Amino acid sequence: MSTPGTAQLAPRARVVELLERRGVTATQQRVEVGQVLFACPQHLSADQILERVLAMGARVSKATVYNTLNLFSERGLVRTLSIDGDRQFYDPTTAPHHHFYNVDTGELIDIPADALALASLPAPPAGTAHERIDVIIRVRSS
Amino acid sequence: MSTPGTAQLAPRARVVELLERRGVTATQQRVEVGQVLFACPQHLSADQILERVLAMGARVSKATVYNTLNLFSERGLVRTLSIDGDRQFYDPTTAPHHHFYNVDTGELIDIPADALALASLPAPPAGTAHERIDVIIRVRSS
DNA sequence: CACAAGGATGAGAATTGTTCTCATTCCATC
DNA sequence: GATGGAATGAGAACAATTCTCATCCTTGTG
């Protein structure tokens, strides 16, 4: 069984390497946020991340969590998901992939890119270039 | 040229029919919101809808606009889109289709369902059933 | 046509997720 | 160690949305 109150974390060294590879200064708080975020493939809200960082005994503010997540997002370390209007989720998996979203439970599940073939992509509107494609398959508990 | 201050509106009769077909009581305010919303294929925020309803000389409150849009959404009269975390957009086109989203301008453009082939849909997770599929192609001004 | 009953509306307060402010703290570099 | 610019944090500010609840309509019924 797992130690109570101790969640699985990504090793500091791995997080530091990830950040530095993207030119992000690896400060105390950023690394701690990263340890939570990059622990495993998952979908966490800012609040959940704050909670877990505090639970690991670290000291971080809400402002820093948001600053950090926005920075990570800009630098491609995390993918920001807007599924409903309520809040955003942060997805440590940045390689192309898609999502199931259970509208009843709020659960998000990854769909590997190769499990969903997108044939015949339409050309982007004049003067624009593709940036990323999000497919969300909404499902409901039956 | 168009009459200044007079936006294009869906005819009352058509809106009333749409609402009644879905079992929605066609009250004054709901019809007015519908006249704005169903005027043409478009993507409006709640604020924009409120603005336009007021601009047509009607009297509606913010609360009623939200109540109405949520009701329309439940009854399948409108599709609610969450593209970024900022606000929701309401799309009168309820038939399957997808969207381009320009991250620089915020512009949303419809993609007809048949312009984008989804091959090999993954099976929904156990105990769930497909509800709807949203494809958002993010583009950036180049 | 009056009228009750339940639904709809609206003004503004409340909530919630996120951003902002700016004084303090940290940290890489000299 | 000093130092300057970046990072942090407490809490205020903000914006979209929801809630509250008193008032107003509608609609069906006698």
Coordinates of C-alpha atoms (C1' of nucleotides) in Angstrom, one line a residue:
Chain A
M1 CA 0.0 0.0 0.0
S2 CA 1.1 3.6 -0.5
T3 CA 2.2 5.9 2.2
P4 CA -0.8 8.0 3.3
G5 CA -0.6 11.6 2.2
T6 CA 2.3 10.9 -0.1
A7 CA 1.3 11.1 -3.7
Q8 CA 3.5 9.9 -6.5
L9 CA 5.8 12.6 -7.7
A10 CA 8.1 13.0 -10.7
P11 CA 11.8 13.0 -9.6
R12 CA 13.2 16.5 -9.2
A13 CA 16.1 15.8 -11.5
R14 CA 13.8 14.9 -14.4
V15 CA 11.7 18.0 -13.9
V16 CA 14.7 20.2 -13.7
E17 CA 15.9 18.7 -17.0
L18 CA 12.6 19.2 -18.7
L19 CA 12.4 22.9 -17.6
E20 CA 16.0 23.7 -18.6
R21 CA 15.5 22.0 -22.0
R22 CA 12.8 24.6 -22.6
G23 CA 14.8 27.5 -21.2
V24 CA 12.7 27.8 -18.1
T25 CA 14.7 28.7 -14.9
A26 CA 14.2 25.8 -12.5
T27 CA 13.1 27.6 -9.4
Q28 CA 12.0 25.9 -6.2
Q29 CA 8.3 26.4 -6.9
R30 CA 8.4 25.6 -10.6
V31 CA 10.1 22.3 -9.9
E32 CA 7.5 21.4 -7.3
V33 CA 4.6 22.2 -9.6
G34 CA 6.4 20.1 -12.2
Q35 CA 6.8 17.2 -9.8
V36 CA 3.1 17.1 -9.4
L37 CA 2.2 17.8 -13.0
F38 CA 4.7 15.4 -14.7
A39 CA 4.1 12.6 -12.2
C40 CA 2.1 10.7 -14.8
P41 CA -0.3 11.2 -17.7
Q42 CA -3.3 13.0 -16.1
H43 CA -5.5 16.1 -16.2
L44 CA -5.4 18.4 -13.3
S45 CA -6.9 21.8 -12.6
A46 CA -4.9 24.6 -11.1
D47 CA -6.6 24.0 -7.8
Q48 CA -5.8 20.4 -7.7
I49 CA -2.2 21.1 -8.5
L50 CA -2.0 23.7 -5.7
E51 CA -3.5 21.2 -3.3
R52 CA -1.0 18.5 -4.2
V53 CA 2.0 20.8 -4.0
L54 CA 0.9 21.9 -0.6
A55 CA 0.3 18.3 0.4
M56 CA 3.9 17.4 -0.5
G57 CA 4.9 19.9 2.2
A58 CA 6.0 22.7 -0.1
R59 CA 5.0 26.3 0.2
V60 CA 3.5 27.9 -2.9
S61 CA 0.9 30.5 -3.6
K62 CA -2.0 30.4 -5.9
A63 CA -0.5 33.2 -8.0
T64 CA 2.6 31.2 -8.6
V65 CA 0.8 28.1 -9.6
Y66 CA -1.1 30.1 -12.2
N67 CA 2.1 31.9 -13.3
T68 CA 3.9 28.7 -13.6
L69 CA 1.2 26.9 -15.5
N70 CA 0.9 29.7 -18.0
L71 CA 4.6 29.8 -18.4
F72 CA 4.7 26.0 -18.9
S73 CA 1.9 26.3 -21.4
E74 CA 3.7 29.0 -23.4
R75 CA 6.9 27.0 -23.5
G76 CA 5.1 23.8 -24.6
L77 CA 5.7 21.9 -21.4
V78 CA 2.0 21.4 -20.8
R79 CA -1.2 21.6 -22.8
T80 CA -4.1 23.6 -21.5
L81 CA -7.5 22.1 -22.0
S82 CA -10.8 24.0 -22.0
I83 CA -13.5 21.4 -22.0
D84 CA -16.3 23.2 -20.3
G85 CA -16.6 26.8 -19.2
D86 CA -15.8 25.9 -15.6
R87 CA -12.1 25.7 -15.4
Q88 CA -9.0 24.6 -17.4
F89 CA -7.2 21.4 -17.1
Y90 CA -3.5 21.0 -17.5
D91 CA -2.3 18.0 -19.5
P92 CA 1.4 17.0 -19.2
T93 CA 1.2 15.0 -22.4
T94 CA 2.2 17.4 -25.1
A95 CA 2.5 15.0 -28.0
P96 CA -0.6 15.0 -30.3
H97 CA -3.5 13.1 -28.8
H98 CA -7.1 13.5 -28.1
H99 CA -9.7 13.1 -25.3
F100 CA -12.8 11.4 -24.2
Y101 CA -14.8 13.6 -21.9
N102 CA -17.5 12.0 -19.7
V103 CA -20.1 14.8 -19.4
D104 CA -21.7 13.0 -16.4
T105 CA -18.6 12.4 -14.3
G106 CA -16.3 15.1 -15.7
E107 CA -13.7 12.4 -16.3
L108 CA -11.1 13.0 -19.0
I109 CA -9.3 10.1 -20.8
D110 CA -6.5 10.3 -23.3
I111 CA -6.9 8.9 -26.8
P112 CA -3.6 8.2 -28.4
A113 CA -3.1 10.0 -31.7
D114 CA -2.9 6.8 -33.7
A115 CA -6.3 5.5 -32.3
L116 CA -8.1 8.2 -34.2
A117 CA -7.4 8.8 -37.9
L118 CA -8.2 12.3 -39.2
A119 CA -8.6 11.9 -42.9
S120 CA -8.9 14.9 -45.3
L121 CA -8.0 17.8 -43.1
P122 CA -9.5 21.0 -44.5
A123 CA -7.1 23.7 -45.5
P124 CA -6.7 26.4 -42.9
P125 CA -8.4 29.7 -43.8
A126 CA -6.4 32.1 -46.0
G127 CA -3.6 33.8 -44.0
T128 CA -3.5 31.2 -41.2
A129 CA -1.5 28.1 -40.4
H130 CA -2.4 25.0 -38.4
E131 CA -1.3 25.1 -34.9
R132 CA -2.8 22.1 -33.2
I133 CA -5.9 19.9 -33.5
D134 CA -8.1 19.0 -30.5
V135 CA -10.7 16.3 -30.8
I136 CA -13.0 15.9 -27.8
I137 CA -15.3 13.0 -27.9
R138 CA -18.1 13.7 -25.4
V139 CA -19.5 10.5 -23.9
R140 CA -22.2 9.9 -21.2
S141 CA -22.5 7.2 -18.7
S142 CA -25.0 4.7 -19.9
Chain B
M1 CA -26.8 49.3 -47.4
S2 CA -28.4 48.2 -44.1
T3 CA -30.4 50.3 -41.7
P4 CA -28.1 51.6 -39.1
G5 CA -28.6 50.0 -35.7
T6 CA -30.9 47.3 -37.2
A7 CA -29.2 44.0 -37.2
Q8 CA -30.5 41.0 -39.2
L9 CA -33.0 39.0 -37.1
A10 CA -34.6 35.6 -37.5
P11 CA -38.4 36.0 -38.0
R12 CA -40.4 35.6 -34.9
A13 CA -42.6 32.9 -36.4
R14 CA -39.6 30.8 -37.2
V15 CA -38.2 31.1 -33.7
V16 CA -41.6 30.3 -32.1
E17 CA -41.8 27.2 -34.2
L18 CA -38.3 26.1 -33.3
L19 CA -38.9 26.5 -29.6
E20 CA -42.3 24.8 -29.6
R21 CA -40.9 21.9 -31.5
R22 CA -38.6 21.3 -28.6
G23 CA -41.2 21.8 -26.0
V24 CA -39.9 25.2 -24.9
T25 CA -42.5 27.8 -24.0
A26 CA -42.1 30.7 -26.4
T27 CA -42.0 33.6 -24.0
Q28 CA -41.3 37.2 -25.1
Q29 CA -37.6 37.1 -24.0
R30 CA -36.8 33.6 -25.3
V31 CA -38.1 34.5 -28.7
E32 CA -36.1 37.7 -28.7
V33 CA -32.9 35.8 -27.8
G34 CA -33.8 33.3 -30.5
Q35 CA -34.2 36.0 -33.1
V36 CA -30.7 37.2 -32.4
L37 CA -29.2 33.7 -32.1
F38 CA -30.9 32.0 -35.0
A39 CA -30.4 35.0 -37.4
C40 CA -27.5 33.2 -39.2
P41 CA -24.7 30.7 -38.6
Q42 CA -22.5 32.5 -36.1
H43 CA -20.8 32.2 -32.7
L44 CA -21.9 34.7 -30.1
S45 CA -21.0 35.1 -26.4
A46 CA -23.8 35.7 -23.9
D47 CA -22.7 39.3 -23.7
Q48 CA -23.0 39.8 -27.4
I49 CA -26.4 38.3 -27.4
L50 CA -27.6 40.5 -24.6
E51 CA -26.2 43.6 -26.4
R52 CA -28.0 42.7 -29.6
V53 CA -31.3 41.9 -27.9
L54 CA -31.1 45.3 -26.2
A55 CA -30.1 46.9 -29.5
M56 CA -33.3 45.6 -31.1
G57 CA -35.2 47.6 -28.6
A58 CA -36.3 44.7 -26.3
R59 CA -35.9 44.6 -22.6
V60 CA -34.1 41.6 -21.2
S61 CA -31.9 40.9 -18.2
K62 CA -28.5 39.2 -18.1
A63 CA -29.9 36.5 -15.9
T64 CA -32.6 35.7 -18.5
V65 CA -30.1 35.6 -21.3
Y66 CA -28.1 33.0 -19.4
N67 CA -31.2 31.1 -18.3
T68 CA -32.4 31.0 -21.9
L69 CA -29.1 29.9 -23.4
N70 CA -28.7 27.1 -20.8
L71 CA -32.3 26.0 -21.6
F72 CA -31.7 26.1 -25.3
S73 CA -28.5 24.2 -24.8
E74 CA -30.3 21.4 -22.8
R75 CA -33.0 21.2 -25.4
G76 CA -30.6 20.9 -28.3
L77 CA -31.5 24.3 -29.8
V78 CA -28.0 25.6 -29.5
R79 CA -24.5 24.2 -29.1
T80 CA -22.3 25.6 -26.3
L81 CA -18.6 25.9 -27.2
S82 CA -15.8 26.3 -24.7
I83 CA -12.7 27.2 -26.8
D84 CA -10.6 29.0 -24.2
G85 CA -11.2 29.6 -20.6
D86 CA -12.5 33.0 -21.0
R87 CA -16.1 32.6 -22.0
Q88 CA -18.5 30.4 -23.9
F89 CA -19.9 30.8 -27.3
Y90 CA -23.3 29.8 -28.5
D91 CA -23.6 28.2 -31.9
P92 CA -27.0 27.9 -33.5
T93 CA -25.8 25.2 -35.9
T94 CA -26.6 22.0 -34.0
A95 CA -26.0 19.6 -36.9
P96 CA -22.5 17.9 -36.6
H97 CA -19.7 20.2 -37.7
H98 CA -16.4 21.4 -36.5
H99 CA -14.4 24.6 -36.0
F100 CA -11.4 26.6 -36.9
Y101 CA -10.2 28.8 -34.1
N102 CA -7.8 31.6 -34.8
V103 CA -5.8 31.9 -31.6
D104 CA -4.6 35.4 -32.6
T105 CA -7.9 37.0 -33.5
G106 CA -10.3 34.8 -31.5
E107 CA -12.3 34.2 -34.7
L108 CA -14.3 31.0 -35.0
I109 CA -15.2 29.5 -38.4
D110 CA -17.4 26.5 -39.1
I111 CA -16.1 23.4 -40.8
P112 CA -18.9 21.4 -42.4
A113 CA -19.0 17.8 -41.2
D114 CA -18.2 16.4 -44.6
A115 CA -15.1 18.5 -44.9
L116 CA -13.3 16.5 -42.2
A117 CA -13.4 12.8 -42.3
L118 CA -12.9 11.0 -38.9
A119 CA -11.8 7.5 -39.7
S120 CA -11.5 4.7 -37.1
L121 CA -13.3 6.3 -34.2
P122 CA -12.1 4.6 -31.0
A123 CA -14.8 2.8 -29.0
P124 CA -16.1 4.8 -26.0
P125 CA -14.9 3.7 -22.6
A126 CA -16.8 0.8 -21.0
G127 CA -20.2 2.0 -19.7
T128 CA -20.3 5.1 -21.8
A129 CA -21.9 6.1 -25.1
H130 CA -20.9 8.7 -27.7
E131 CA -22.7 11.9 -27.3
R132 CA -21.0 14.3 -29.7
I133 CA -17.6 14.9 -31.2
D134 CA -15.9 18.3 -31.3
V135 CA -12.9 19.0 -33.5
I136 CA -11.2 22.3 -33.0
I137 CA -8.4 23.2 -35.4
R138 CA -6.4 25.9 -33.8
V139 CA -4.8 28.2 -36.4
R140 CA -2.6 31.2 -36.1
S141 CA -2.4 34.3 -38.4
S142 CA 0.7 33.9 -40.5
Chain C
dC1 C1' -63.6 36.7 -18.3
dA2 C1' -61.7 36.3 -13.6
dC3 C1' -58.3 33.8 -11.2
dA4 C1' -55.3 30.7 -9.1
dA5 C1' -50.8 28.3 -9.6
dG6 C1' -46.7 27.6 -11.5
dG7 C1' -43.3 29.1 -14.4
dA8 C1' -40.4 33.1 -16.1
dT9 C1' -38.1 37.3 -15.2
dG10 C1' -34.9 40.7 -13.3
dA11 C1' -32.0 43.5 -10.1
dG12 C1' -28.4 42.9 -7.9
dA13 C1' -25.6 40.0 -4.8
dA14 C1' -22.7 36.0 -4.7
dT15 C1' -19.5 32.7 -6.5
dT16 C1' -15.6 31.1 -8.9
dG17 C1' -11.7 30.7 -11.7
dT18 C1' -8.1 33.6 -13.0
dT19 C1' -5.3 37.8 -13.3
dC20 C1' -3.2 41.8 -11.3
dT21 C1' -0.5 44.7 -8.0
dC22 C1' 3.4 45.6 -5.9
dA23 C1' 6.2 44.9 -1.9
dT24 C1' 9.3 41.3 -0.5
dT25 C1' 12.4 37.5 -1.5
dC26 C1' 15.4 34.8 -4.2
dC27 C1' 19.2 33.7 -7.2
dA28 C1' 22.8 33.9 -10.8
dT29 C1' 26.5 36.6 -11.6
dC30 C1' 30.2 39.7 -10.5
Chain D
dG1 C1' 29.4 38.8 -0.1
dA2 C1' 27.0 42.6 -2.9
dT3 C1' 23.5 43.5 -6.5
dG4 C1' 20.0 43.8 -10.0
dG5 C1' 16.6 41.6 -12.3
dA6 C1' 13.5 37.8 -12.1
dA7 C1' 10.2 35.2 -9.1
dT8 C1' 7.0 34.9 -5.4
dG9 C1' 3.0 35.8 -2.5
dA10 C1' -0.9 38.0 0.0
dG11 C1' -4.7 39.8 -1.2
dA12 C1' -7.3 42.9 -4.1
dA13 C1' -9.4 43.1 -8.6
dC14 C1' -11.9 41.2 -12.4
dA15 C1' -15.0 38.8 -15.5
dA16 C1' -18.1 35.3 -16.6
dT17 C1' -21.7 32.9 -14.7
dT18 C1' -25.0 31.5 -11.2
dC19 C1' -28.0 32.4 -7.4
dT20 C1' -31.7 34.6 -4.7
dC21 C1' -36.1 35.7 -4.3
dA22 C1' -39.6 39.2 -5.0
dT23 C1' -42.5 40.4 -8.8
dC24 C1' -44.6 39.5 -13.2
dC25 C1' -46.6 36.6 -16.9
dT26 C1' -49.0 32.7 -18.9
dT27 C1' -51.9 29.3 -19.2
dG28 C1' -55.4 26.3 -18.0
dT29 C1' -59.8 26.1 -15.5
dG30 C1' -64.3 27.4 -13.7

